[in-house]
Amino acid sequence: MPDKPQEPTPGAPRIAIIGSGAAGSSAAWRLRALLGPAAQIEVFEKAPEVGGRAHHIEFAGEQVELGGTLIHTDNRRLLSIAEELGIELKSRSDNSAQAGDLVLWDGQRALVRSSMAGVRLPLALIRRYGPFNLLRLQRLAKAAKANWNSVYGLQDAGRIFERPEDLLDAAGLTPYLGLTLAQAASQQKISPALIDQFVTGVLRDMYNQGSAVVALSGLVALAGAGLAGGSLVAVADGNSTLFAKALNRIQAKTHLSAGVSAVTVAGGSVLVKAGGGPAQPFDSVIIAAPLELANIQITGPAGDPLVTDLGRRYQDVHTTVVAGQITPEFFGPGAAPGDVLTVDQPSIGFKALGRIGYSRELGVPIWKFFSGEALAESVLEGVFRKVQAVHRHLWQAYPVLAPEPRFRPFRLIRGVYQINDFESAVSTLETEATAGWSVADLVSQDLRAPEAS
Ligand SMILES: Cc1cc2nc3c(=O)[nH]c(=O)nc-3n(C[C@H](O)[C@H](O)[C@H](O)COP(=O)(O)OP(=O)(O)OC[C@H]3O[C@@H](n4cnc5c(N)ncnc54)[C@H](O)[C@@H]3O)c2cc1C
């Protein structure tokens, strides 16, 4: 945490950010650039460390990401912060830990088995689904990615967005919000087999849901799977260190194990009550945590609740990390898999499995499962010849991602802002960082023009 917490400067704006994940850290970073060194930026984090859903542990002697892992090389907000901080990135494709086949598993056999290393469209996929279906899918993912990338230019040109849907609309992404990925694919005459099998497998891996996800989320996931060019990286020392170092560099005063219980608009300031201490006044407060999970009482000047219920539900995702040797040929004849995607077949017992590293201490590979329910012992016993270590973590991972996502405005009331409703449309480290960037722009505008809006 910051070596030199900043002292308050009389008259300088005082901003509280609740949550130190991608959204809160990016908002803090942007605010420092907009407001200059005198602004007092304080981050309140419920957990004992920075990062939120970017979280790594030491397991079997190695560092393992449990949550948000992969960053696309087009992700300009996160990568520009990493570059400015001189942070080392590691490339996924360079990592021999991932060596092994891509397997699309239906519970009985591998529908697709391919050595993916360095290949954008593996031959096995082309053979099974035909080149034109894959090219149409690629075209769709590339178009959505180009739209998303236009957000950066709009932000750089000074566009301010008051609502998540305004940002998405300005980037031409509204057409991807009203329908499922399966519907978007069907409009492009992409074969249902490709959607029900391979695409569903990718989406179960990335979002715990199949092709009924809102099309924008689906296309972002497919871009992440390499269908729209670019490649994937992660922070060498763990993704959360990007956020910890960013907060440190901008000298944000960061309070850890400081859960906020109340945010109250009172007179000309906003009171933040954190960690059992007295309420402290701020000029602006940004809530960078899902409102449904944050457990904060947020009230306006008349004691009125500022947050309406969207009926949004976060999904349980069980992450199970295993050190062990896979049962030979469990996934059919051929080399041991590097990534196992699955079709929607409940008897499989998990959504995805990937080889994520190698334990030098135990001399066996490290694997990570995602499942919608706690991974059954019977699955472990079947998939592994021998299990040497297991770590389980349950996430409230992301909202159920469905068409016609609903949002509350970024500005709940002057002085109180939220970022995480953006996740109703798509939930990644970069999209959250980008939404955080926009909310910082909005806060800065409001602070500079107190009479406007
Ligand atoms: C298993 C898993 C795998 C994923 N894989 C990827 C991936 O590979 N690539 C990718 O881009 N994305 C991935 N994601 C999604 C990505 O991790 C999230 O979209 C992103 O991290 C969300 O960031 P955030 O800052 O909006 O929220 P969070 O990271 O959840 O941050 C919110 C913070 O607020 C804190 N908080 C909550 N309530 C309070 C309170 N009352 N007071 C103070 N603090 C509070 C929380 O402790 C938390 O630190 C994955 C997510 C999961 C769960």
mmCIF file of N, CA and C in Angstrom, residues 6 13 15 17 24-41 77 80-81 84 156 246-247 249-252 436-437 440-441 443-445 447-448:
data_model
loop_
_atom_site.group_PDB
_atom_site.id
_atom_site.type_symbol
_atom_site.label_atom_id
_atom_site.label_comp_id
_atom_site.label_asym_id
_atom_site.label_seq_id
_atom_site.Cartn_x
_atom_site.Cartn_y
_atom_site.Cartn_z
ATOM 1 N N GLN A 6 -1.237 10.555 1.102
ATOM 2 C CA GLN A 6 -1.260 11.973 0.860
ATOM 3 C C GLN A 6 -1.950 12.733 1.984
ATOM 4 N N PRO A 13 -10.469 18.714 -3.803
ATOM 5 C CA PRO A 13 -11.584 17.764 -3.730
ATOM 6 C C PRO A 13 -11.197 16.480 -2.991
ATOM 7 N N ILE A 15 -12.321 12.571 -2.635
ATOM 8 C CA ILE A 15 -13.138 11.548 -3.312
ATOM 9 C C ILE A 15 -12.952 10.213 -2.604
ATOM 10 N N ILE A 17 -13.563 6.092 -3.000
ATOM 11 C CA ILE A 17 -13.880 5.016 -3.945
ATOM 12 C C ILE A 17 -14.075 3.758 -3.120
ATOM 13 N N GLY A 24 -12.662 0.144 -9.534
ATOM 14 C CA GLY A 24 -12.279 1.177 -8.581
ATOM 15 C C GLY A 24 -10.862 1.671 -8.812
ATOM 16 N N SER A 25 -9.944 0.760 -9.132
ATOM 17 C CA SER A 25 -8.554 1.159 -9.318
ATOM 18 C C SER A 25 -8.399 2.020 -10.573
ATOM 19 N N SER A 26 -9.122 1.643 -11.624
ATOM 20 C CA SER A 26 -9.047 2.425 -12.858
ATOM 21 C C SER A 26 -9.653 3.815 -12.642
ATOM 22 N N ALA A 27 -10.770 3.871 -11.900
ATOM 23 C CA ALA A 27 -11.390 5.176 -11.614
ATOM 24 C C ALA A 27 -10.415 6.046 -10.823
ATOM 25 N N ALA A 28 -9.723 5.441 -9.853
ATOM 26 C CA ALA A 28 -8.768 6.199 -9.034
ATOM 27 C C ALA A 28 -7.622 6.727 -9.902
ATOM 28 N N TRP A 29 -7.124 5.873 -10.763
ATOM 29 C CA TRP A 29 -6.004 6.231 -11.655
ATOM 30 C C TRP A 29 -6.391 7.412 -12.543
ATOM 31 N N ARG A 30 -7.566 7.327 -13.137
ATOM 32 C CA ARG A 30 -8.047 8.380 -14.042
ATOM 33 C C ARG A 30 -8.310 9.679 -13.266
ATOM 34 N N LEU A 31 -8.872 9.550 -12.068
ATOM 35 C CA LEU A 31 -9.165 10.763 -11.284
ATOM 36 C C LEU A 31 -7.884 11.508 -10.934
ATOM 37 N N ARG A 32 -6.857 10.762 -10.588
ATOM 38 C CA ARG A 32 -5.598 11.440 -10.269
ATOM 39 C C ARG A 32 -5.120 12.252 -11.481
ATOM 40 N N ALA A 33 -5.224 11.673 -12.675
ATOM 41 C CA ALA A 33 -4.791 12.381 -13.880
ATOM 42 C C ALA A 33 -5.672 13.608 -14.125
ATOM 43 N N LEU A 34 -6.960 13.507 -13.821
ATOM 44 C CA LEU A 34 -7.880 14.609 -14.111
ATOM 45 C C LEU A 34 -7.825 15.708 -13.063
ATOM 46 N N LEU A 35 -7.655 15.314 -11.794
ATOM 47 C CA LEU A 35 -7.792 16.285 -10.696
ATOM 48 C C LEU A 35 -6.464 16.802 -10.175
ATOM 49 N N GLY A 36 -5.380 16.136 -10.563
ATOM 50 C CA GLY A 36 -4.064 16.618 -10.145
ATOM 51 C C GLY A 36 -3.675 16.141 -8.753
ATOM 52 N N PRO A 37 -2.463 16.514 -8.335
ATOM 53 C CA PRO A 37 -1.890 15.937 -7.119
ATOM 54 C C PRO A 37 -2.574 16.368 -5.824
ATOM 55 N N ALA A 38 -3.284 17.491 -5.825
ATOM 56 C CA ALA A 38 -3.852 17.966 -4.550
ATOM 57 C C ALA A 38 -5.086 17.175 -4.128
ATOM 58 N N ALA A 39 -5.788 16.586 -5.086
ATOM 59 C CA ALA A 39 -7.038 15.878 -4.740
ATOM 60 C C ALA A 39 -6.747 14.755 -3.747
ATOM 61 N N GLN A 40 -7.649 14.593 -2.793
ATOM 62 C CA GLN A 40 -7.508 13.514 -1.813
ATOM 63 C C GLN A 40 -8.339 12.341 -2.327
ATOM 64 N N ILE A 41 -7.673 11.247 -2.687
ATOM 65 C CA ILE A 41 -8.391 10.071 -3.195
ATOM 66 C C ILE A 41 -8.239 8.963 -2.162
ATOM 67 N N ARG A 77 -7.102 0.175 -21.729
ATOM 68 C CA ARG A 77 -7.080 0.831 -20.409
ATOM 69 C C ARG A 77 -6.131 0.091 -19.464
ATOM 70 N N SER A 80 -2.395 0.174 -20.727
ATOM 71 C CA SER A 80 -1.685 1.457 -20.636
ATOM 72 C C SER A 80 -1.259 1.711 -19.188
ATOM 73 N N ILE A 81 -2.073 1.295 -18.236
ATOM 74 C CA ILE A 81 -1.669 1.456 -16.823
ATOM 75 C C ILE A 81 -0.452 0.563 -16.561
ATOM 76 N N GLU A 84 2.635 2.119 -18.071
ATOM 77 C CA GLU A 84 3.131 3.276 -17.325
ATOM 78 C C GLU A 84 3.820 2.853 -16.029
ATOM 79 N N ASP A 156 -11.151 9.399 -25.063
ATOM 80 C CA ASP A 156 -9.996 10.288 -25.232
ATOM 81 C C ASP A 156 -10.421 11.640 -25.802
ATOM 82 N N ALA A 246 -0.995 0.478 -9.016
ATOM 83 C CA ALA A 246 -1.623 1.697 -9.546
ATOM 84 C C ALA A 246 -2.054 2.601 -8.391
ATOM 85 N N LEU A 247 -2.679 2.020 -7.374
ATOM 86 C CA LEU A 247 -3.146 2.834 -6.238
ATOM 87 C C LEU A 247 -1.961 3.420 -5.481
ATOM 88 N N ARG A 249 1.023 4.129 -6.828
ATOM 89 C CA ARG A 249 1.660 5.168 -7.645
ATOM 90 C C ARG A 249 0.901 6.501 -7.528
ATOM 91 N N ILE A 250 -0.420 6.429 -7.515
ATOM 92 C CA ILE A 250 -1.167 7.707 -7.481
ATOM 93 C C ILE A 250 -1.381 8.195 -6.054
ATOM 94 N N GLN A 251 -0.766 7.505 -5.112
ATOM 95 C CA GLN A 251 -0.850 7.881 -3.702
ATOM 96 C C GLN A 251 -2.289 8.007 -3.230
ATOM 97 N N ALA A 252 -3.091 7.008 -3.593
ATOM 98 C CA ALA A 252 -4.434 6.931 -3.020
ATOM 99 C C ALA A 252 -4.278 6.438 -1.582
ATOM 100 N N GLY A 436 -15.027 2.299 -15.218
ATOM 101 C CA GLY A 436 -14.470 3.093 -14.122
ATOM 102 C C GLY A 436 -13.859 4.390 -14.634
ATOM 103 N N TRP A 437 -13.200 4.300 -15.780
ATOM 104 C CA TRP A 437 -12.579 5.469 -16.426
ATOM 105 C C TRP A 437 -13.657 6.512 -16.734
ATOM 106 N N ALA A 440 -15.010 8.221 -13.666
ATOM 107 C CA ALA A 440 -14.065 9.247 -13.196
ATOM 108 C C ALA A 440 -14.231 10.522 -14.028
ATOM 109 N N ASP A 441 -14.409 10.376 -15.338
ATOM 110 C CA ASP A 441 -14.621 11.554 -16.193
ATOM 111 C C ASP A 441 -15.877 12.311 -15.755
ATOM 112 N N VAL A 443 -17.364 12.259 -12.744
ATOM 113 C CA VAL A 443 -17.151 12.865 -11.419
ATOM 114 C C VAL A 443 -16.346 14.152 -11.572
ATOM 115 N N SER A 444 -15.311 14.096 -12.381
ATOM 116 C CA SER A 444 -14.465 15.267 -12.570
ATOM 117 C C SER A 444 -15.287 16.409 -13.181
ATOM 118 N N GLN A 445 -16.120 16.079 -14.148
ATOM 119 C CA GLN A 445 -16.971 17.111 -14.759
ATOM 120 C C GLN A 445 -17.897 17.729 -13.709
ATOM 121 N N LEU A 447 -17.500 17.899 -10.503
ATOM 122 C CA LEU A 447 -16.757 18.692 -9.517
ATOM 123 C C LEU A 447 -16.371 20.057 -10.074
ATOM 124 N N ARG A 448 -16.111 20.065 -11.388
ATOM 125 C CA ARG A 448 -15.672 21.326 -11.999
ATOM 126 C C ARG A 448 -16.848 22.240 -12.314
#
